[in-house]
Amino acid sequence: GAVVSQHPSWVICKSGTSVKIECRSLDFQATTMFWYRQFPKQSLMLMATSNEGSKATYEQGVEKDKFLINHASLTLSTLTVTSAHPEDSSFYICSARKGSEQFFGPGTRLTVL
Amino acid sequence: KQEVTQIPAALSVPEGENLVLNCSFTDSAIYNLQWFRQDPGKGLTSLLLIQSSQREQTSGRLNASLDKSSGRSTLYIAASQPGDSATYLCAVWDNYGQNFVFGPGTRLSVLP
């Protein structure tokens, strides 16, 4: 199999602060990583596709200036929620593509007070 | 735009029953289809991956089938157990392998 980690697993922050979430592929290189968001009792929604060495592709309705994605290496993608507000509280999950499969991280629960 | 639906939204059954969970997708041009399990507050556990050229995959008590032409997949769970209680999500990749779309999930409760 392939392992994807996320850090932190949970974070609580004050409104207006920025939060960075890391997604790492531990035993493989991933040219493409994906970021998803899941609100309570809802399914996962793709936020953006992160490609190593190039700009991320954002889904419609996702603010690229608010959700900054950096994929600087083949094993690391970061999502920074800038000026977080309570409505950004959610479960954020990343995945990394390996061949014809995606492998998912354990998720990060963000709570903005 | 690909849309994925799942029925039923929720299911509660006594232990030992055989179950069928349904997944439908609107665009049959898919790269693959994957079934996941999600426990409350947790991440995803991949159960079965079916490539577009395949018709079914089996793992233990789980069997997933794929009918691309009709835009349907089913997940069959044999001899259900309380430990199977979770939300089951199906997701499809578009034909270019770029866009992964999730269904809303089926919340399963298996009662002892």
Tab-separated table of C-alpha atoms in Angstrom, chain A residues 25-33 71 74-75 96-99:
chain	number	residue	atom	x	y	z
A	25	SER	CA	3.188	10.922	0.992
A	26	LEU	CA	5.457	8.807	3.152
A	27	ASP	CA	6.566	5.993	0.884
A	28	PHE	CA	5.964	7.243	-2.622
A	29	GLN	CA	6.286	10.341	-4.718
A	30	ALA	CA	3.125	12.112	-5.721
A	31	THR	CA	3.062	14.517	-8.612
A	32	THR	CA	-0.576	15.227	-7.877
A	33	MET	CA	-2.266	15.707	-4.555
A	71	HIS	CA	3.207	21.667	-3.591
A	74	LEU	CA	6.949	15.345	-4.648
A	75	THR	CA	6.080	14.294	-1.105
A	96	ALA	CA	-2.082	11.694	-3.126
A	97	ARG	CA	-2.238	10.036	-6.480
A	98	LYS	CA	-0.197	6.920	-7.117
A	99	GLY	CA	-0.857	5.392	-10.488
